[in-house]
Coordinates of C-alpha atoms and ligand atoms in Angstrom, one line a residue:
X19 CA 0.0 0.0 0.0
X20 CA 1.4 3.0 -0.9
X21 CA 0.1 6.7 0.9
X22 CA 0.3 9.5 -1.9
X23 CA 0.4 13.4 -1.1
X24 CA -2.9 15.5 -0.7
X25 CA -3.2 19.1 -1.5
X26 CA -5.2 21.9 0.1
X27 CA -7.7 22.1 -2.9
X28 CA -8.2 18.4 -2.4
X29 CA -8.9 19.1 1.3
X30 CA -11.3 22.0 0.8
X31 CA -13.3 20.2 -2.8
X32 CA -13.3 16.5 -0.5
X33 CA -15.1 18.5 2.4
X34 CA -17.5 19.7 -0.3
X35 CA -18.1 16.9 -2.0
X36 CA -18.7 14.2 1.0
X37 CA -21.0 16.6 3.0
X38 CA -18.3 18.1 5.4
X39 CA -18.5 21.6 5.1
X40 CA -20.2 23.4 2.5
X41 CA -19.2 27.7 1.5
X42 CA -21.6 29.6 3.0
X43 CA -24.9 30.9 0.9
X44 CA -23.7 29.3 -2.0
X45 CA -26.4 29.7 -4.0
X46 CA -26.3 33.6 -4.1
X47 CA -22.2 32.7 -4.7
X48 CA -20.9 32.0 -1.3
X49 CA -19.7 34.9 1.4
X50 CA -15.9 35.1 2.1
X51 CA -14.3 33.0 5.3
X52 CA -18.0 31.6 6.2
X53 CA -18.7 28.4 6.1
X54 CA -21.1 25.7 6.7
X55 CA -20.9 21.9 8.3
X56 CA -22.6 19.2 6.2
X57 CA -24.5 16.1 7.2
X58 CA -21.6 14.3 7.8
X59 CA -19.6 17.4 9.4
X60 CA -21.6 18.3 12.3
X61 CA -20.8 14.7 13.9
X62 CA -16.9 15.0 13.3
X63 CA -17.4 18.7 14.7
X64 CA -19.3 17.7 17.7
X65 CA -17.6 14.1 18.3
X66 CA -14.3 16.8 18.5
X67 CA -16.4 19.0 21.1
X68 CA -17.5 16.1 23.7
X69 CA -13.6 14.9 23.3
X70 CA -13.0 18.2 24.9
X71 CA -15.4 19.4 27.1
X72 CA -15.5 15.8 28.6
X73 CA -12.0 16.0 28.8
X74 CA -12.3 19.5 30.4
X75 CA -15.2 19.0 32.4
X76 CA -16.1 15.5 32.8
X77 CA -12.7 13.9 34.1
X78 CA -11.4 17.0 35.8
X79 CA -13.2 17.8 39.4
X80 CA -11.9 21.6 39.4
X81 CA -13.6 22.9 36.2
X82 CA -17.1 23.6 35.3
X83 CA -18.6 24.4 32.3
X84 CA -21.0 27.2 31.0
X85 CA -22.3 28.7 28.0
X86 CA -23.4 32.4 28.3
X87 CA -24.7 35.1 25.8
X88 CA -23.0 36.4 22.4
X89 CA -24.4 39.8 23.2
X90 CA -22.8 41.6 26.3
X91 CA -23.2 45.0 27.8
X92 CA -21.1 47.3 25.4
X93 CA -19.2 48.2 29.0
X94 CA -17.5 44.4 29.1
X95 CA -15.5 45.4 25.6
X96 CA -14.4 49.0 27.4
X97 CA -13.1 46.8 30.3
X98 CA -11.7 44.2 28.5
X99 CA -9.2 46.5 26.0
X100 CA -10.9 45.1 22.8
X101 CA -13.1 48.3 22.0
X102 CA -9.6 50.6 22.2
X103 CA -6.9 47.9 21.6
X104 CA -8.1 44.6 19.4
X105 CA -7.2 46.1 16.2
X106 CA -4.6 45.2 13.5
X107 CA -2.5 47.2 11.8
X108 CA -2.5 46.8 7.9
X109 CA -0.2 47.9 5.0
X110 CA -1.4 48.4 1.8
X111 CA 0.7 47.1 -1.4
X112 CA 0.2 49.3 -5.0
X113 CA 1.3 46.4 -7.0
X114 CA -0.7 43.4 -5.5
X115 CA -3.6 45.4 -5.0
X116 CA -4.0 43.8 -1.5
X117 CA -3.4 44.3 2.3
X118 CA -1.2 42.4 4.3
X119 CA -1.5 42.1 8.4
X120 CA 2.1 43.8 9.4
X121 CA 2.8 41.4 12.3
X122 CA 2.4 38.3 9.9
X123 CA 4.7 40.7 7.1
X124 CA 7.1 41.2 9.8
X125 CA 7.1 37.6 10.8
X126 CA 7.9 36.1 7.2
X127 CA 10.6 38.7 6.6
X128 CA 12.5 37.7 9.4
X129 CA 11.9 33.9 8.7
X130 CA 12.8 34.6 5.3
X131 CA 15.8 37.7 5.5
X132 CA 16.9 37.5 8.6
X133 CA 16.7 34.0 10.1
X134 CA 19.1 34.4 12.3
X135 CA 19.5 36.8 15.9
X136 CA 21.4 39.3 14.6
X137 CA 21.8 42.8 16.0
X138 CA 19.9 44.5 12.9
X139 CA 17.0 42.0 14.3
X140 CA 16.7 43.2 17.4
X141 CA 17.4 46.3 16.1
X142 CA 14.3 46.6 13.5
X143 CA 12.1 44.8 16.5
X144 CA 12.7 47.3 19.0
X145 CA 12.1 50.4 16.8
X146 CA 8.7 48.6 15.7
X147 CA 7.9 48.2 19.2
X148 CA 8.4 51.8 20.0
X149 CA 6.6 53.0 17.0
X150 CA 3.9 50.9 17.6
X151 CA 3.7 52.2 21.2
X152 CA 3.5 56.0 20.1
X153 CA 1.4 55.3 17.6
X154 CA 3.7 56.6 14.8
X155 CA 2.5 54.2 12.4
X156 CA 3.5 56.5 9.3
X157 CA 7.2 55.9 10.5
X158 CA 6.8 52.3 10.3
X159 CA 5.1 52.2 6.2
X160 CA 8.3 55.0 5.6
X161 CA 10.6 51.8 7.1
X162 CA 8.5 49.0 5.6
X163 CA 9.7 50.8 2.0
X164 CA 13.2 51.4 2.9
X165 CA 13.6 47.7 3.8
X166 CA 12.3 47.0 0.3
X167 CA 10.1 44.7 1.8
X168 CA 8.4 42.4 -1.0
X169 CA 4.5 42.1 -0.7
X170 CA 3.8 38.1 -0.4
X171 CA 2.1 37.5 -3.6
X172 CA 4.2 39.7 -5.5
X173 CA 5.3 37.8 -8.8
X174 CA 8.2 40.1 -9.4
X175 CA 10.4 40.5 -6.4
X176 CA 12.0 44.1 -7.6
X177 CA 8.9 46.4 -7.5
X178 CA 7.1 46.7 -4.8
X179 CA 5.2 50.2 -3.1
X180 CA 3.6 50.0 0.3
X181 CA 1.2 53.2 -0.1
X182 CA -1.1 53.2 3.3
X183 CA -1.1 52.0 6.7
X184 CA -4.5 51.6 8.7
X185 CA -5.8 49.9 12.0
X186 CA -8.6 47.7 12.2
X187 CA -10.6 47.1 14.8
X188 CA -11.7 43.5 14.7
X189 CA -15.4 43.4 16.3
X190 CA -18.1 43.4 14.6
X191 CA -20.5 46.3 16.3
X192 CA -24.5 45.8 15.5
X193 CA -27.2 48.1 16.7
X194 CA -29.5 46.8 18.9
X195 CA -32.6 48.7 18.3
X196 CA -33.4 50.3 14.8
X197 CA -32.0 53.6 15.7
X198 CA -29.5 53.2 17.9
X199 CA -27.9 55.9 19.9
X200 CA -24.4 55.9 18.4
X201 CA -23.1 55.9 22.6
X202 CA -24.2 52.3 22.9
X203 CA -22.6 50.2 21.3
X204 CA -23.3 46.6 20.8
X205 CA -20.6 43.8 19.6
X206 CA -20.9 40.5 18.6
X207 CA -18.4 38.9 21.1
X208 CA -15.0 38.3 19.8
X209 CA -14.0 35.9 22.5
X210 CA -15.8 33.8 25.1
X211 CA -13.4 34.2 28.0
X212 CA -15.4 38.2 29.1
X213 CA -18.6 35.5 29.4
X214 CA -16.5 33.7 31.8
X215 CA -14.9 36.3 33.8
X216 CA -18.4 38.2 34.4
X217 CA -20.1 35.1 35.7
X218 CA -16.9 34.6 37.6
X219 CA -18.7 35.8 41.1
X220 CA -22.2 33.9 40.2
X221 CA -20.3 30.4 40.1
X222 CA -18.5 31.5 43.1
X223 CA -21.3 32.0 44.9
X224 CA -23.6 29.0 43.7
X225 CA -20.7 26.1 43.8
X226 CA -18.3 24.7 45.8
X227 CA -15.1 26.0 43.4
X228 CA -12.4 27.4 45.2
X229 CA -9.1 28.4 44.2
X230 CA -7.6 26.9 42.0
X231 CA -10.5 26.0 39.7
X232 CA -11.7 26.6 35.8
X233 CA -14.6 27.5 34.1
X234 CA -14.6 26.3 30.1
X235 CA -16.9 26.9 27.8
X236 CA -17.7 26.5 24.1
X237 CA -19.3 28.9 21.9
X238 CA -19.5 31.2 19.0
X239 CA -17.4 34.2 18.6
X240 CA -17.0 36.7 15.5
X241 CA -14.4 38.7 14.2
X242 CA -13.7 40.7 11.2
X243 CA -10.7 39.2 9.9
X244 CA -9.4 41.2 6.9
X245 CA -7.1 38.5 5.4
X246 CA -10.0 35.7 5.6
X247 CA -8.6 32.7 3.8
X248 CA -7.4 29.4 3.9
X249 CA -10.5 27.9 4.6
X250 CA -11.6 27.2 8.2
X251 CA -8.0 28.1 9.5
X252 CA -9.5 32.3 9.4
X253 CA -13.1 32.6 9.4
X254 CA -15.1 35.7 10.2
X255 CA -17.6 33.4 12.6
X256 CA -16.1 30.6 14.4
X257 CA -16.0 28.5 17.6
X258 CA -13.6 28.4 20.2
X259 CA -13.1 25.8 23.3
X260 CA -12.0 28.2 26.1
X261 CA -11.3 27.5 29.3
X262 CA -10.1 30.1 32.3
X263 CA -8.2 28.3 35.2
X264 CA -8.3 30.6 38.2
X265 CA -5.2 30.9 40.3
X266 CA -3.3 32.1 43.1
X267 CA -1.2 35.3 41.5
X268 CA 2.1 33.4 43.0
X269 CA 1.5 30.5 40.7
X270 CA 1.2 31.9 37.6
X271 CA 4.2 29.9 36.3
X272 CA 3.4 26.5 37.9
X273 CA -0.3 26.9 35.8
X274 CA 1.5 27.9 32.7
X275 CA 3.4 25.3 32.0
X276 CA 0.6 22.6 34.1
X277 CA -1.4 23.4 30.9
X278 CA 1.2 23.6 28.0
X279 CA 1.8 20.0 28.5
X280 CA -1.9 19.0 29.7
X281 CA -3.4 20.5 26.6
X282 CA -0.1 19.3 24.0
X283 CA -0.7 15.7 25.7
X284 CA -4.4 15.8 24.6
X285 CA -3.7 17.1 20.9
X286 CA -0.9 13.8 21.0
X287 CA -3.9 12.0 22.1
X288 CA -5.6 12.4 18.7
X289 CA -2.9 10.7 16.9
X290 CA -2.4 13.2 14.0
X291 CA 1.6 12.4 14.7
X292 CA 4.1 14.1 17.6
X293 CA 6.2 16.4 14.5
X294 CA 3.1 17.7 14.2
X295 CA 3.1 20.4 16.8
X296 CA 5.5 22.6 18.3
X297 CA 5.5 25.3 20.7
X298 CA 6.2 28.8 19.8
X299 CA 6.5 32.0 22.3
X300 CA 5.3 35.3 21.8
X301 CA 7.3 38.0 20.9
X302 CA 3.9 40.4 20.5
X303 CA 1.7 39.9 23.2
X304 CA -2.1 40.5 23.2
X305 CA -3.0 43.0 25.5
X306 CA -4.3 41.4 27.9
X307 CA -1.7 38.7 28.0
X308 CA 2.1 38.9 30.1
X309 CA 3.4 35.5 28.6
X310 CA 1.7 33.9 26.0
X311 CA 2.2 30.2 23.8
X312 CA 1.2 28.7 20.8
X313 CA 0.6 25.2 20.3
X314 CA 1.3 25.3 16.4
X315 CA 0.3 22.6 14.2
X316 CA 1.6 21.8 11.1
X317 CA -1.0 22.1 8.4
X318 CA -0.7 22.1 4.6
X319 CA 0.7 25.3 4.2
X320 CA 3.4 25.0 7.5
X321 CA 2.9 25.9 11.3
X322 CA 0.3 27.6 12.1
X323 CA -1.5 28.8 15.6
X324 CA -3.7 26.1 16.6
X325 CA -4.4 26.9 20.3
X326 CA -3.6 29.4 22.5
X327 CA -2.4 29.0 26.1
X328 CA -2.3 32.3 28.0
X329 CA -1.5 33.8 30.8
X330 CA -3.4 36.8 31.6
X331 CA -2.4 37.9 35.1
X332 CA -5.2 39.7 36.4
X333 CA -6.3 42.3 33.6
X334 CA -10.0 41.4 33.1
X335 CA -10.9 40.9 36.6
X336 CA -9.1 44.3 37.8
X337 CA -10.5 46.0 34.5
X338 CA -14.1 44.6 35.7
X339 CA -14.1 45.5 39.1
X340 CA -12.9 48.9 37.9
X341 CA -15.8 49.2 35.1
X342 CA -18.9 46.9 37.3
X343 CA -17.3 48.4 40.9
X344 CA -18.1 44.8 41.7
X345 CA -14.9 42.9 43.7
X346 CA -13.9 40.5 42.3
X347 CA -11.4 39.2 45.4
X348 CA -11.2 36.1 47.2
X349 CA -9.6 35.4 50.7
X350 CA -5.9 34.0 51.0
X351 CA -6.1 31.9 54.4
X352 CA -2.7 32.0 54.6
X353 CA -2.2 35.8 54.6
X354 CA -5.1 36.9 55.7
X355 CA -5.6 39.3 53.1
X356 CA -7.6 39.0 49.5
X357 CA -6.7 39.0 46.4
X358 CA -7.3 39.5 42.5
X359 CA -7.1 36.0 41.1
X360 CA -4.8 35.6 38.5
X361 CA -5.6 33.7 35.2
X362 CA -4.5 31.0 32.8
X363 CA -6.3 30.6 29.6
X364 CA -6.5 27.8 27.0
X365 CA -7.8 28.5 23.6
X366 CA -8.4 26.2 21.0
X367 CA -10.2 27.0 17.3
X368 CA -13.0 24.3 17.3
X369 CA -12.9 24.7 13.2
X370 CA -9.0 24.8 13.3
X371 CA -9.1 21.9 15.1
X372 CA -11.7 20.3 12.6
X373 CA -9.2 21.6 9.7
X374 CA -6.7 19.8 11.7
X375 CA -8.0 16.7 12.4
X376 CA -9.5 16.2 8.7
X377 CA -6.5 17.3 6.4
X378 CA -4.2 14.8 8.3
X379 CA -6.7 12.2 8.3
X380 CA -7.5 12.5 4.3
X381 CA -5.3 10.0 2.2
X382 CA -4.7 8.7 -0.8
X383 CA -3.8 4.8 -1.6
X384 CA -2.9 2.8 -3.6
X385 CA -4.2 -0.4 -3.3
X386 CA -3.4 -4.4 -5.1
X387 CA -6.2 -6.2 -5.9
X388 CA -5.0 -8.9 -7.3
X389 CA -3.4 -8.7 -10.4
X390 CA -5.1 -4.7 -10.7
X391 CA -3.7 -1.4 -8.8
X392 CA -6.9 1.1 -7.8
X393 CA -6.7 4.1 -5.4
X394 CA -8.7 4.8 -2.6
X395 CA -9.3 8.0 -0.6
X396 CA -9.8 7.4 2.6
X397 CA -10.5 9.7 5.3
X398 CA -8.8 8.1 8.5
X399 CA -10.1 9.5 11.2
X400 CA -10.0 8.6 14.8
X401 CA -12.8 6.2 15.1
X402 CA -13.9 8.3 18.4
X403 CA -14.7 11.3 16.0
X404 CA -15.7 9.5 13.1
X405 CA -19.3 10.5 12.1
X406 CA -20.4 7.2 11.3
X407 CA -19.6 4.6 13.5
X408 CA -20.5 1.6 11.1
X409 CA -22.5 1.3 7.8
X410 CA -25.2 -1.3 7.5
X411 CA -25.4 -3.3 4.1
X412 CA -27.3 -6.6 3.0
X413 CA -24.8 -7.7 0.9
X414 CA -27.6 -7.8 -2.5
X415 CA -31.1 -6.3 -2.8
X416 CA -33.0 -9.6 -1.3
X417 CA -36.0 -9.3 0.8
X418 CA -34.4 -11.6 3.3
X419 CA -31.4 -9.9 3.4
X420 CA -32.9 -6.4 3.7
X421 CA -35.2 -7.3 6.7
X422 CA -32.5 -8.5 8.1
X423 CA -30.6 -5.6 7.9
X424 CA -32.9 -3.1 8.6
X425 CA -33.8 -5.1 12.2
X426 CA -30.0 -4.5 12.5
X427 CA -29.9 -1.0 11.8
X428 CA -33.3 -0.5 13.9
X429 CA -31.7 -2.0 16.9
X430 CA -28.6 -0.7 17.4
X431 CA -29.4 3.0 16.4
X432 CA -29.6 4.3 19.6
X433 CA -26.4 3.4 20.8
X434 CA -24.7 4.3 17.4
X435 CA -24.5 7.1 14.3
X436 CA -25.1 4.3 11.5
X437 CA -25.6 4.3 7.9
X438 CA -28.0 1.7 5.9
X439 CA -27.0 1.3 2.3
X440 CA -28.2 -1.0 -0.3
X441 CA -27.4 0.6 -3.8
X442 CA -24.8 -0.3 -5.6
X443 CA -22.0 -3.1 -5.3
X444 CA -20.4 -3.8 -2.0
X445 CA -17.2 -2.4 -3.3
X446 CA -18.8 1.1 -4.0
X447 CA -20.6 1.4 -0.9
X448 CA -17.2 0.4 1.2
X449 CA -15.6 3.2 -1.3
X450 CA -18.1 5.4 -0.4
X451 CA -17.5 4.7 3.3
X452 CA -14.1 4.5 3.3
X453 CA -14.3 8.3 2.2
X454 CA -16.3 9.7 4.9
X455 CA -14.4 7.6 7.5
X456 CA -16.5 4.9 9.0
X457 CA -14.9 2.6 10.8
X458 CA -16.6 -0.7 10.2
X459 CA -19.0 -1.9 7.9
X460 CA -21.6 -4.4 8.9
X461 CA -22.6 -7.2 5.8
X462 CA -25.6 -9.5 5.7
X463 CA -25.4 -12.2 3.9
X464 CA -27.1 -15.6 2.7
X465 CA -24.9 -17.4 5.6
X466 CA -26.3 -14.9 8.2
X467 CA -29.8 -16.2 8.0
X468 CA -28.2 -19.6 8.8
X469 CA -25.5 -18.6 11.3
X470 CA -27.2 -15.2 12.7
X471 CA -23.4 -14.1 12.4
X472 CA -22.4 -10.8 9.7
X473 CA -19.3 -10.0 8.4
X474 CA -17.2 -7.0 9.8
X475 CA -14.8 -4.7 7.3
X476 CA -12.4 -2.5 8.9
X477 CA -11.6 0.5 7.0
X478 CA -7.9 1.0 7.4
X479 CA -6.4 -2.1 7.2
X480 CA -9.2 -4.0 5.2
X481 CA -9.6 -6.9 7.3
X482 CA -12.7 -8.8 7.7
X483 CA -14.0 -11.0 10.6
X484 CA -17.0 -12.9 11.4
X485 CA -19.1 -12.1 14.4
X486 CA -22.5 -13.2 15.9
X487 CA -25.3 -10.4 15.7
X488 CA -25.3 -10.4 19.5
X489 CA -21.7 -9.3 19.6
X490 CA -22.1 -6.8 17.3
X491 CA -23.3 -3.7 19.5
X492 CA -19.9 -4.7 22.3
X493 CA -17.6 -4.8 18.5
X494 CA -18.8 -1.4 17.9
X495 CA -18.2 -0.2 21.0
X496 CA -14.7 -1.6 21.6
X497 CA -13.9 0.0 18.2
X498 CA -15.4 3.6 18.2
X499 CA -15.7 4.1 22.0
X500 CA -13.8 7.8 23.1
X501 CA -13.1 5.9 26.4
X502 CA -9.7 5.3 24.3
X503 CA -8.7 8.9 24.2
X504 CA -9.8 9.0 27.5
X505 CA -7.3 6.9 28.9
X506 CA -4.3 8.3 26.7
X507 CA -4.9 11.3 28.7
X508 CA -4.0 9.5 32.2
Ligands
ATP617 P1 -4.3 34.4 14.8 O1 -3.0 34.9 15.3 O2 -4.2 33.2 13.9 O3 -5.2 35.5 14.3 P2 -5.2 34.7 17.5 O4 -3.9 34.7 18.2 O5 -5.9 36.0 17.2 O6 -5.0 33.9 16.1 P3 -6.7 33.8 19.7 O7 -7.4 35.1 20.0 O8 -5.7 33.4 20.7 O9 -6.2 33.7 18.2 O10 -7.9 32.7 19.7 C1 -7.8 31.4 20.2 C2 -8.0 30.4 19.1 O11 -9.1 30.7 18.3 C3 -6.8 30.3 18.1 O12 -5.7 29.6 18.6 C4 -7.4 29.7 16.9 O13 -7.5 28.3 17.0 C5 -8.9 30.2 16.9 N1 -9.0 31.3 16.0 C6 -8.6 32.6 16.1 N2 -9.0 33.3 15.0 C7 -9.6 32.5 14.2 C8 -10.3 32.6 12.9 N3 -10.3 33.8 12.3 N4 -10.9 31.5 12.4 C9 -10.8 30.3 13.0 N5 -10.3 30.1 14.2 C10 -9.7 31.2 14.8

């Protein structure tokens, strides 16, 4: 068997084509970085949810879960920093007719020009720091040009004319009520953490968390990202996994590192493959955050931000009891004093992590059959977060058969995600399956009705074994079961 390459465009036109994610609006010719799930999607997407917030929530006595609004008070965005300081800065190239985001700019120069730590380096970083702090963006588009810097997508690498420089502010702001007083604003949250952090007192008050504890929680968030592309890597509506582990401000570096290798150890988990993920520092911080860490994953096009593990002292919570004049302190025993808590954060891209999960799990083989070579595609994904957890064929169209099948299907449906098929040839439907990443598929055949046992394919190595119908629900189970991950995670 041999594994051939896949490309992004394969990624993106398989998705399509098997019911995994679908451009948004299509018919009236799609909207830019929104997308859809399919029929098939939505299971992968929420098998890769429950792997998480069980993982989070379930196993872990010191976190609880929520889910709280989308729309906040417009004061939560003043307190947080986003309405004055979630912006981007963008440069504006003649020749490509496009913008570029100048921290990602900066970062492929240096990866590209200046690879190594050399004085000029630190030199160029320290004077964009300080223009950046003043504000003196003009100096920085007068610097971008002197450096000749070469726009990304420029074809000919001698011209090249950065001609504006702009900030961005990333929120989306909506009125509320048809004529909205331009004071109040509303925004479609950009994160989930302020939802955490304003509920912080209510789940203080009505459970038994103390210090040090989480709260996680999954939900929407929006963002309008100027570069949007690359499929579900930068969408303008997404979902993030967040959770906000509340500490003690003297352990902030215990914490930190606590969850760099609790969340790397369940990304191994998944099985996508150790050189897949690395960690990477920030040089810019956020501004809410004092030391901050990628996980990067390799996708198709290189490392990439794939979750986010923060720390980010106590901003919020001081910037909210500033804002609410709620306090937001808790009692050290020890000192007999209180206390801001301090807080770790873990981020993770729910559709980055679907991006991630099905790119590395789409392959191409080549298979003998005999005497004849075919190819296969073959989507091979964890069994845990497979949408279909086993197809159900009578092996022809006979009346028999199908009953048979069908009493199958029937029973086991509510322990399962199945799939009944009868059209076409057995190979067809397993190619079919094979490509949308079921696991097993269950046959019915003329020596069923005399031996009530069916026969079992497994998609990735092909094999086939014989088991009594009463087995079948416990051979599902053993196969597909997330109880697997779980104990990886041990
Ligand atoms: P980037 O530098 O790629 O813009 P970020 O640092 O702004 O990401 P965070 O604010 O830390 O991202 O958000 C946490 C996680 O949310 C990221 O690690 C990523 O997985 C996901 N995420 C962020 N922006 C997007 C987006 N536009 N589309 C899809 N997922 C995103």
């Amino acid at each position: 068997m041999k594994n051939n390459k896949i490309s992004f465009k394969e990624i993106v036109s398989h998705a399509k084509q098997y019911g995994f994610v679908f451009p948004s609006s299509e018919i009236y010719d799609g909207i830019n970085a929104i997308y859809d799930y399919g029929q098939y999607g939505i299971y992968l997407k929420n098998n890769i949810k429950e792997y998480w917030w069980k993982s989070m929530i379930q196993i872990n006595e010191n976190i609880i879960g929520l889910d709280t609004s989308i729309l906040m008070h417009p004061n939560i965005w003043k307190a947080s920093g986003h309405v004055s300081k979630f912006k981007e800065i963008f440069l504006y190239n003649e020749e490509t007719k496009s913008s570029y985001r100048l921290d990602l700019l900066i970062e492929n120069y240096f990866k590209t020009n200046l690879k190594k730590e050399t004085k000029l380096k630190h030199k160029l970083r320290k004077y964009l720091d300080k223009k950046l702090k003043r504000n003196e963006t003009y100096k920085i588009l007068k610097l971008i040009n002197k450096i000749k810097l070469i726009a990304p997508k420029h074809k000919n690498n001698k011209l090249t004319k950065w001609t504006k420089i702009y900030e961005y502010n990333l929120m989306f702001k909506i009125p509320l009520k048809e004529h909205e007083h331009e004071k109040k604003k509303f925004y479609l949250r950009p994160e989930t953490a302020q939802g955490i952090f304003t509920n912080f007192l209510n789940v203080l008050n009505t459970s038994k968390m103390k210090i040090p504890f989480g709260i996680a929680q999954i939900g929407k968030v929006f963002r309008k990202e100027i570069i949007a592309r690359q499929f579900l890597f930068r969408m303008r509506e997404f979902e993030q996994m967040e959770m906000q582990f509340f500490i003690h401000p003297n352990q902030e570096e215990k914490w930190l590192e606590y969850w760099k290798k609790k969340r790397l150890k369940w990304h191994l988990s998944l099985g996508l493959g150790k050189k897949k993920y690395r960690f990477y520092e920030h040089e810019q911080l956020a501004h809410y955050a004092k030391k901050a860490y990628d996980i990067q994953f390799k996708f198709t096009f290189g490392f990439k931000e794939l979750e986010g593990i923060h720390s980010r002292t106590n901003f919020d919570l001081k910037n909210h009891e500033k804002y609410s004049k709620k306090r937001f302190r808790v009692f050290d025993k020890e000192k007999k004093t209180v206390y801001i808590p301090y807080i770790i954060e873990t981020s993770v891209g729910l559709d980055r992590m679907f991006l991630a999960v099905f790119s590395s799990a789409l392959k191409k083989e080549t298979i003998k059959d005999t005497d004849t070579k075919k190819e296969r595609i073959i989507l091979k994904l964890n069994p845990a977060l497979s949408p279909i957890k086993a197809a159900i064929f009578p092996l022809i169209r006979d009346k028999r058969l199908i009953s048979y099948a069908k009493d199958i299907y029937q029973n086991l449906n509510l322990d399962f995600i199945l799939i009944y098929e009868e059209n076409d040839s057995i190979g067809k439907r397993y190619r079919r399956q094979d490509a949308i990443g079921t696991p097993i598929c269950v046959t019915i055949d003329f020596q069923t009705l005399k031996d009530k046992c069916v026969t079992l394919r497994f998609r990735d190595k092909m094999l086939q074994k014989r088991v009594l119908i009463k087995d079948l629900k416990r051979e599902i189970k053993k196969e597909t079961s997330m109880n697997q991950l779980f104990k990886l995670l041990r």
